[in-house]
PDB file of C-alpha atoms in Angstrom:
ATOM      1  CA  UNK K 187     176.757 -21.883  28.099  1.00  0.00           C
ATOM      2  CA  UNK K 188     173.333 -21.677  30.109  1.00  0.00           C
ATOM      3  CA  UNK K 189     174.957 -23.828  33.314  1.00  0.00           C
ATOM      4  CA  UNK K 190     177.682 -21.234  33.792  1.00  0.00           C
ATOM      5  CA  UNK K 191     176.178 -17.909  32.037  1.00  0.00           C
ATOM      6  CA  UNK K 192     173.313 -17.834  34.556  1.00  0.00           C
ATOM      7  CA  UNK K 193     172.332 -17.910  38.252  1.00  0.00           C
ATOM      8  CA  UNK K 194     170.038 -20.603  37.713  1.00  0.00           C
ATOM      9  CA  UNK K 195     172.492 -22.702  35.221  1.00  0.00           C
ATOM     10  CA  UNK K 196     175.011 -22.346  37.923  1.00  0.00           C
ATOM     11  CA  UNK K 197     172.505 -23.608  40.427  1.00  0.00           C
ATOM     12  CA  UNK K 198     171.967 -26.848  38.564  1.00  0.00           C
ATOM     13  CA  UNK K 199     175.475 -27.880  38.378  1.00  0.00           C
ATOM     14  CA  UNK K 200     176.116 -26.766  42.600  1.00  0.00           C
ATOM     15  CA  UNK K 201     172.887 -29.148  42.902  1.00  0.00           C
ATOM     16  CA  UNK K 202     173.599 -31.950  40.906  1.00  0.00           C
ATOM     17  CA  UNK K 203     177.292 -32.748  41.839  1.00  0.00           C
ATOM     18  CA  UNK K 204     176.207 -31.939  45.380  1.00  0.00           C
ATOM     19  CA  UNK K 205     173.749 -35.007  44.531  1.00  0.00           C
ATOM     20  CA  UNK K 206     176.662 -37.335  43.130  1.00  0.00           C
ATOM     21  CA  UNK K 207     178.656 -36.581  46.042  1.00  0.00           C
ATOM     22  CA  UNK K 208     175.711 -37.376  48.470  1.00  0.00           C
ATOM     23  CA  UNK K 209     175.417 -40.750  47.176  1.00  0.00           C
ATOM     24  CA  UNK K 210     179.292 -41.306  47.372  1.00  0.00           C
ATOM     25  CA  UNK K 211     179.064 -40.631  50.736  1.00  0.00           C
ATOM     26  CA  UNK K 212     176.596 -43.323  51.282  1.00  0.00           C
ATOM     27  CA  UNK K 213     178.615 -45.716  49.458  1.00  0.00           C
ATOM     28  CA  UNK K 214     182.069 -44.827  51.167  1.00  0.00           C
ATOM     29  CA  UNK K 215     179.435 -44.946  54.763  1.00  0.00           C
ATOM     30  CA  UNK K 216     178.590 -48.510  54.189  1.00  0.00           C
ATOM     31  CA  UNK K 217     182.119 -49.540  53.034  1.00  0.00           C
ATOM     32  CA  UNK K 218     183.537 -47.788  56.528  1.00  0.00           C
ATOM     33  CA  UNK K 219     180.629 -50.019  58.385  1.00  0.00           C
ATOM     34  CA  UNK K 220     182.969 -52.869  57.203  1.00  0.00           C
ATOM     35  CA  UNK K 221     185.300 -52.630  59.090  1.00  0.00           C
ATOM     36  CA  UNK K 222     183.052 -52.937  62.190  1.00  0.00           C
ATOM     37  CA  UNK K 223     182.526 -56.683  61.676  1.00  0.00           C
ATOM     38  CA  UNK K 224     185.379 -57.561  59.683  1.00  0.00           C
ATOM     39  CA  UNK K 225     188.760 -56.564  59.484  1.00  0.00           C
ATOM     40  CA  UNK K 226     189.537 -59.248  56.431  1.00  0.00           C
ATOM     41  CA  UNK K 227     186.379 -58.285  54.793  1.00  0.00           C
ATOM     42  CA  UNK K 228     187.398 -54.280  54.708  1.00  0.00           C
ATOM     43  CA  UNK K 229     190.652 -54.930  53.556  1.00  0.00           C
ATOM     44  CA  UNK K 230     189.493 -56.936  50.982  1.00  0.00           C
ATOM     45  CA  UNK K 231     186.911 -54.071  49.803  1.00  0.00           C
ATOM     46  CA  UNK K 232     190.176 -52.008  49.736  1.00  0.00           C
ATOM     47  CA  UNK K 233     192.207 -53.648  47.903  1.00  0.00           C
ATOM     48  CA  UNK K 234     189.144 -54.128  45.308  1.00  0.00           C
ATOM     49  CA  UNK K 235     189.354 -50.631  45.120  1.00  0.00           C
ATOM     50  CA  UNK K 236     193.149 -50.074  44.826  1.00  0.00           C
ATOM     51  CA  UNK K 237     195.052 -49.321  41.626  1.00  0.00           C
ATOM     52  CA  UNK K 238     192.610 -50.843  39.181  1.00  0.00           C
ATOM     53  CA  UNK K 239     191.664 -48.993  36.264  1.00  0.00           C
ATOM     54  CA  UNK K 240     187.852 -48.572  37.162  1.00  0.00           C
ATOM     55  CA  UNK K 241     188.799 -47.266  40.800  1.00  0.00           C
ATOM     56  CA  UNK K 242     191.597 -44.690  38.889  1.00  0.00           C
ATOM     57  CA  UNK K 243     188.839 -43.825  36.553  1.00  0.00           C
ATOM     58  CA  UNK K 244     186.257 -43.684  39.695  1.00  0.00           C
ATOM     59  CA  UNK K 245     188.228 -41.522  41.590  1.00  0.00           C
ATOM     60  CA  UNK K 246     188.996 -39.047  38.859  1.00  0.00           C
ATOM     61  CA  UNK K 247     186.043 -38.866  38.057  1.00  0.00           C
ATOM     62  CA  UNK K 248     185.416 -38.046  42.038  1.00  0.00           C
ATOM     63  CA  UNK K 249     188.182 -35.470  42.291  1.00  0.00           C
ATOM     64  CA  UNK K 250     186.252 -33.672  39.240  1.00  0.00           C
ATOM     65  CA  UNK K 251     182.965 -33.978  41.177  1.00  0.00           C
ATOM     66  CA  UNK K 252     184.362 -32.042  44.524  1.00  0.00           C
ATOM     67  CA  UNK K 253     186.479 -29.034  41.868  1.00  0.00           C
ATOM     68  CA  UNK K 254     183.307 -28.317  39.901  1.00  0.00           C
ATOM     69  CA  UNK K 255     180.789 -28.353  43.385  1.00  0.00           C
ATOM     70  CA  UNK K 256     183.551 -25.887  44.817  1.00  0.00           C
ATOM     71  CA  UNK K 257     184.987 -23.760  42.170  1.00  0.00           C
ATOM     72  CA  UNK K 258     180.577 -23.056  41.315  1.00  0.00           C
ATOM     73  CA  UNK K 259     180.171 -22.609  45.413  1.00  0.00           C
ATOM     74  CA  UNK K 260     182.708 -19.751  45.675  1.00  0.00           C
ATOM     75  CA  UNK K 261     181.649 -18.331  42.201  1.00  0.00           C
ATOM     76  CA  UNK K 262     178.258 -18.255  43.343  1.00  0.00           C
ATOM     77  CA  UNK K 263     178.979 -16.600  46.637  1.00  0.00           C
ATOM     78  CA  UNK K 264     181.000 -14.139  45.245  1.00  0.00           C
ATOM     79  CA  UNK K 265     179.011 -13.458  42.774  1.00  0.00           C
ATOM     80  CA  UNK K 266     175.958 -12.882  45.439  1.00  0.00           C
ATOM     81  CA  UNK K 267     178.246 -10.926  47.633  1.00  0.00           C
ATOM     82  CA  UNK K 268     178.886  -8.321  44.451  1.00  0.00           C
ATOM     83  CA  UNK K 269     175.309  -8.276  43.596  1.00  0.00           C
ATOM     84  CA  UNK K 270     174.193  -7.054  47.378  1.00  0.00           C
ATOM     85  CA  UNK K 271     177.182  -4.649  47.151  1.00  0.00           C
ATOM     86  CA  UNK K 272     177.404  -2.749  50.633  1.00  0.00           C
ATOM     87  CA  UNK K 273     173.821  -3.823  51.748  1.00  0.00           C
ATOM     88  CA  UNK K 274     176.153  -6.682  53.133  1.00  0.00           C
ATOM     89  CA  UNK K 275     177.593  -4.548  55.617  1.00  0.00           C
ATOM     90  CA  UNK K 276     174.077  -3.466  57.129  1.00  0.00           C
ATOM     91  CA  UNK K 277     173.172  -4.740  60.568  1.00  0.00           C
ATOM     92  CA  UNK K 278     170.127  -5.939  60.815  1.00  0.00           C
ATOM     93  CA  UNK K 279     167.413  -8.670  61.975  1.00  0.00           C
ATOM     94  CA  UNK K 280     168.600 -12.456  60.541  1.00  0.00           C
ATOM     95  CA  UNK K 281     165.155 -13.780  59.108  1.00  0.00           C
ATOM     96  CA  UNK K 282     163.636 -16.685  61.692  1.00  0.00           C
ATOM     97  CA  UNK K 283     162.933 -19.005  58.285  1.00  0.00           C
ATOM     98  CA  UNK K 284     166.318 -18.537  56.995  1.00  0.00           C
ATOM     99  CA  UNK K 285     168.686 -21.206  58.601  1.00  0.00           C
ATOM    100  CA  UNK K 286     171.449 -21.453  60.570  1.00  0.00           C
ATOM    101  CA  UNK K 287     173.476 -23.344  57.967  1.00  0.00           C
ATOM    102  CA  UNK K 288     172.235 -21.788  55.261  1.00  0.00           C
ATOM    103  CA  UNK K 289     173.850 -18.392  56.195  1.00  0.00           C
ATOM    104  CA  UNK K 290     177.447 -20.459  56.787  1.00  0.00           C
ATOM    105  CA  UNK K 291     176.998 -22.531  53.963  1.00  0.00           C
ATOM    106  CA  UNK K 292     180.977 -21.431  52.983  1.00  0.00           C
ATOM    107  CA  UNK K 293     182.238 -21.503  56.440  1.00  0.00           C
ATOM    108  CA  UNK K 294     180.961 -24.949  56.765  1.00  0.00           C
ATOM    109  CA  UNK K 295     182.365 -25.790  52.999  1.00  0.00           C
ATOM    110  CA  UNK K 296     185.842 -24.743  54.060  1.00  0.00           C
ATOM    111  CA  UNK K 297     185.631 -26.737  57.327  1.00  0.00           C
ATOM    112  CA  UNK K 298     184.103 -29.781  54.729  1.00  0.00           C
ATOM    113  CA  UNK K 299     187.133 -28.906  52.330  1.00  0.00           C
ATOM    114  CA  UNK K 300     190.086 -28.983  55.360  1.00  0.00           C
ATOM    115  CA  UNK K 301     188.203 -32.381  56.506  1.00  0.00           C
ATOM    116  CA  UNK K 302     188.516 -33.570  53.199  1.00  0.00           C
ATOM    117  CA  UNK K 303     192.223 -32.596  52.971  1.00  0.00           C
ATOM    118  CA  UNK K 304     193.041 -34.398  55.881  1.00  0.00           C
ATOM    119  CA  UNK K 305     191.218 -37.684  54.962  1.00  0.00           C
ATOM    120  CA  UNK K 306     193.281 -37.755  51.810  1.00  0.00           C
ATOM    121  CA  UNK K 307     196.299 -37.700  53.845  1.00  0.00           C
ATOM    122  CA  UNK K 308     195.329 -40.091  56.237  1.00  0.00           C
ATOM    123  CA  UNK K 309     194.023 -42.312  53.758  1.00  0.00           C
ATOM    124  CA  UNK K 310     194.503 -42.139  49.860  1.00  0.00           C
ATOM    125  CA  UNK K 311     197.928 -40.609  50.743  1.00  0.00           C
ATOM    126  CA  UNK K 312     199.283 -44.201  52.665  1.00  0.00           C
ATOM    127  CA  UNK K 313     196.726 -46.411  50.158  1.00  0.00           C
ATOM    128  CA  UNK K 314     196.028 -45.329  46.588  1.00  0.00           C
ATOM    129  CA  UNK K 315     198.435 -42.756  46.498  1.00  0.00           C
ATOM    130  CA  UNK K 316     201.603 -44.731  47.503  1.00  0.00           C
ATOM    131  CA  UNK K 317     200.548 -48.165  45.301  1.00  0.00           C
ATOM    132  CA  UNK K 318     199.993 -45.514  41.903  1.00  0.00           C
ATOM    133  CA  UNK K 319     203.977 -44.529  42.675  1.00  0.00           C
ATOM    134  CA  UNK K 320     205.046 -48.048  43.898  1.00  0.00           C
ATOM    135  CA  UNK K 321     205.420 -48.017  47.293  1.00  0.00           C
ATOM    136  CA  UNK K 322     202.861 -50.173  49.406  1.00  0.00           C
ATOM    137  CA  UNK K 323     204.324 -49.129  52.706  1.00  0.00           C
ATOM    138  CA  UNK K 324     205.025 -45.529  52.102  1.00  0.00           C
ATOM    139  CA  UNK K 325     202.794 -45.079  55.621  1.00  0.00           C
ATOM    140  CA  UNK K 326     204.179 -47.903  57.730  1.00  0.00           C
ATOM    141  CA  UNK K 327     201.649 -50.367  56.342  1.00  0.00           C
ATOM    142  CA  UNK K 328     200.194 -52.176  53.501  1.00  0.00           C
ATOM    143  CA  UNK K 329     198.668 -49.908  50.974  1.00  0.00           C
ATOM    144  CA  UNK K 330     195.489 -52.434  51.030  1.00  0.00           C
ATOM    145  CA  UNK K 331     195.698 -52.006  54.813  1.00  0.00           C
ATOM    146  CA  UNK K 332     193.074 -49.981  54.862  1.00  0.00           C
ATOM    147  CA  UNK K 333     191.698 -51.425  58.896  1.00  0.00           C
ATOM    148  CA  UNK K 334     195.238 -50.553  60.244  1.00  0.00           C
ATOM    149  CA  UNK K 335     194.880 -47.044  59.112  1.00  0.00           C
ATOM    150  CA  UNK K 336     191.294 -46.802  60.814  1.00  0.00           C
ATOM    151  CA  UNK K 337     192.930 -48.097  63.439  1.00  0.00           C
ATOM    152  CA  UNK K 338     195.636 -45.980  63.587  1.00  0.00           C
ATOM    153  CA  UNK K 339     194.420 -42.920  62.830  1.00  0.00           C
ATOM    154  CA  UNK K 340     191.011 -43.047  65.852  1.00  0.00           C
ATOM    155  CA  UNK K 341     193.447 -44.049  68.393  1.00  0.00           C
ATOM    156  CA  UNK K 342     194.896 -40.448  67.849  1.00  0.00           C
ATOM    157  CA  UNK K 343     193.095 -38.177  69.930  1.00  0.00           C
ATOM    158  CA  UNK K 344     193.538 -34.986  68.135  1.00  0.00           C
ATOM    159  CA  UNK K 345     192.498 -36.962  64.185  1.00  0.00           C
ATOM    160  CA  UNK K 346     189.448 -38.244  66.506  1.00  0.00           C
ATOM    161  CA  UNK K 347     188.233 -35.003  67.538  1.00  0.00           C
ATOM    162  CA  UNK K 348     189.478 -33.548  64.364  1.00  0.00           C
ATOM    163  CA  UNK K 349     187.368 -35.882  62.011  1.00  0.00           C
ATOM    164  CA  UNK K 350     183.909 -35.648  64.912  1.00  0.00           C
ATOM    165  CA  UNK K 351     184.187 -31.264  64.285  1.00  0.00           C
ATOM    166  CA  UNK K 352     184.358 -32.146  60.484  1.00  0.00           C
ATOM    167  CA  UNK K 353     181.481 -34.535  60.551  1.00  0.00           C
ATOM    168  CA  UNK K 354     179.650 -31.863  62.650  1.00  0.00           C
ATOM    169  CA  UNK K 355     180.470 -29.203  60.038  1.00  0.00           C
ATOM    170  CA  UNK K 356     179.121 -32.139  57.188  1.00  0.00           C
ATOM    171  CA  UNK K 357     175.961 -32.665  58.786  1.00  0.00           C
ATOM    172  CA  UNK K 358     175.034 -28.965  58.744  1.00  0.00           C
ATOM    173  CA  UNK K 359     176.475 -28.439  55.037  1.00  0.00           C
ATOM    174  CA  UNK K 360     174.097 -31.987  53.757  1.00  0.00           C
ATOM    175  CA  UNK K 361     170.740 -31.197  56.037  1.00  0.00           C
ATOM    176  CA  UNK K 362     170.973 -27.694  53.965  1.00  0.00           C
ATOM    177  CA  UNK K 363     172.240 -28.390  50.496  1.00  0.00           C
ATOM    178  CA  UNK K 364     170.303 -31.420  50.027  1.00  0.00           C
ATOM    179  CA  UNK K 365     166.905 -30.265  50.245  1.00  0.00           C
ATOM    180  CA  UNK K 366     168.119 -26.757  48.945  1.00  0.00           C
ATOM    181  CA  UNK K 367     169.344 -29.298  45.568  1.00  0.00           C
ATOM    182  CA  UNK K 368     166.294 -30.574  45.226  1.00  0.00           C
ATOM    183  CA  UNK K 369     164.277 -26.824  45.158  1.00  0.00           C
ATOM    184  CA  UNK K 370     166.745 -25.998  42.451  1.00  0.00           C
ATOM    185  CA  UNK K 371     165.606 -29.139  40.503  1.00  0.00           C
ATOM    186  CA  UNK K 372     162.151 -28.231  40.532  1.00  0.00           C
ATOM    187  CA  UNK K 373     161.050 -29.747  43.711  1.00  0.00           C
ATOM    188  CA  UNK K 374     160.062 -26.491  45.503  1.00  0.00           C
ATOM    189  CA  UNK K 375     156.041 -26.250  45.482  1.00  0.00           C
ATOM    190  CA  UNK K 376     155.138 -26.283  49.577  1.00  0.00           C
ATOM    191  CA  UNK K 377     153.696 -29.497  50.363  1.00  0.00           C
ATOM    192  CA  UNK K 378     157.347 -31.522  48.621  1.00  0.00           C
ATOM    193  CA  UNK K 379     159.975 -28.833  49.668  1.00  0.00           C
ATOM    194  CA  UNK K 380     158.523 -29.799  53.411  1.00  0.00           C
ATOM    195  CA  UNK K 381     158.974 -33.390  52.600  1.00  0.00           C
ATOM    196  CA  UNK K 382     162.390 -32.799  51.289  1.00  0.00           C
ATOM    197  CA  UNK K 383     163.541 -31.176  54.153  1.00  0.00           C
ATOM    198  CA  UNK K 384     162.159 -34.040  56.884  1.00  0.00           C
ATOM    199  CA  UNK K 385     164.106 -36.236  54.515  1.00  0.00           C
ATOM    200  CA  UNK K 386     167.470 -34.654  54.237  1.00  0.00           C
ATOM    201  CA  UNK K 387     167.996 -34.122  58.304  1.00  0.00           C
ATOM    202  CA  UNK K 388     166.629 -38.158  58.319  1.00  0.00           C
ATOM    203  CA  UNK K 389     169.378 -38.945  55.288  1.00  0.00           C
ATOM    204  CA  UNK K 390     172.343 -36.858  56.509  1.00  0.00           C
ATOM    205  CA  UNK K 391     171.809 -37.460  59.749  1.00  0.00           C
ATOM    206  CA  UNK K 392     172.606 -41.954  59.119  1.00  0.00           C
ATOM    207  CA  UNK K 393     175.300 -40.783  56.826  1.00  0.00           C
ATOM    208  CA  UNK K 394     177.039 -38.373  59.502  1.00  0.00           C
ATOM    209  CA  UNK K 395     175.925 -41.028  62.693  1.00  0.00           C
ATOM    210  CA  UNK K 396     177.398 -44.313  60.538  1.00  0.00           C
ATOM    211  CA  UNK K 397     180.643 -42.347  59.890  1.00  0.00           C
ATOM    212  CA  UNK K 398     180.934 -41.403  63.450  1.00  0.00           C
ATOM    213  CA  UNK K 399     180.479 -44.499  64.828  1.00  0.00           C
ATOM    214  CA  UNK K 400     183.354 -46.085  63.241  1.00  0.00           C
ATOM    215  CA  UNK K 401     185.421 -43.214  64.425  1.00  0.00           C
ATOM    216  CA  UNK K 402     184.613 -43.478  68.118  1.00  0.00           C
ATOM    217  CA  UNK K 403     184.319 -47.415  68.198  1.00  0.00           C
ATOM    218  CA  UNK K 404     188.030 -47.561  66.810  1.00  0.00           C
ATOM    219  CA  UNK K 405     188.731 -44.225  69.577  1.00  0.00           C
ATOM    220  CA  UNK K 406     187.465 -46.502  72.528  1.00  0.00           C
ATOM    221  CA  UNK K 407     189.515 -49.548  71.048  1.00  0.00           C
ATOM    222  CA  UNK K 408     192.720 -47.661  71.313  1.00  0.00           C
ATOM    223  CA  UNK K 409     191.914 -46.530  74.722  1.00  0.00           C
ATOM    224  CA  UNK K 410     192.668 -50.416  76.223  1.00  0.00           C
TER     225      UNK K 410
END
């Protein structure tokens, strides 16, 4: 097929999950925000997101989201990697247009991958996970507890620093990828890919920034 035969086919499908994740990262932002003003009212979102068939189909549908953007990132990189052959090994001047995270693109993806891993442990592990093989308090609490594991896992120094590098790492990988998403689509003449850019460090930026600020306003709550 053209979307896994070509360069540019491969392109589309990198850029258009990337896209789908995006936006579930603005969705799972705002949920997290929650928990800010209401402990009740997060715990309510989570257990509307629990075991129910549309959340199992939802977060299949997920998982399939973040194989296909990662199996197509490594084939693509290895794939450029054979094409430059041992002109990879030359030393030479980095480019001053070429970006910082656009040469570490799959440095940052592992350090987004191992973030990810650790989420799922922290969370869908103690929630999702342990109601789908019927045990609510596999982790201590109740599966829908969803604000005592915020709780619990900021007031742990090392997840807290742990979770601020991977947001770091996040924020580099989404101010790159999604203006770099929309080039592939066709955006790319010079007055939009500009635009796209100013937008993407604006848009990853509140996604990265709302994320963190749950983490370190649950942090300074388990300092007292």
């Amino acid at each position: 097929m053209w979307l896994s035969n070509s360069s540019i086919g491969r392109k589309v499908v990198m850029s258009v999950t990337g896209i789908a994740l995006v936006l579930f990262l603005t969705f799972h932002m705002l949920m997290n925000l929650v928990a800010l003003f209401s402990a009740e009212g997060y715990n309510t979102v989570c257990e509307f997101l629990g075991t129910n068939w549309y959340a199992l189909l939802g977060t299949l549908a997920l998982a399939a989201l973040f194989v296909i953007h990662i199996v197509y990132a490594f084939w693509l990189t290895m794939m450029n990697r054979a094409a430059r052959g041992s002109e990879r090994y030359a030393v030479s001047a980095k480019p001053k247009t070429v970006e910082w995270a656009s040469q570490n693109m799959l440095a940052l993806g592992v350090v987004v991958i191992l973030g990810l891993l650790l989420h799922l442990f922290n969370f869908w592990y103690n929630m999702m996970f342990a109601e789908l093989i019927g045990n609510p308090m596999m982790g201590g609490l109740e599966a829908t507890d969803g604000y005592g594991y915020i709780v619990e896992t900021f007031a742990n120094p090392v997840f807290f620093v742990l979770y601020i590098v991977w947001l770091c790492a996040l924020w580099f990988h989404l101010t790159h990828g999604f203006w770099s998403a929309m080039q592939t689509l066709g955006w790319n003449n010079t007055i939009w890919i500009n635009r796209w850019k100013c937008i993407s460090n604006i848009y990853s930026t509140i996604i990265v920034l709302g994320f963190m600020l749950v983490a370190v306003v649950f942090f300074v709550k388990g300092l007292f």
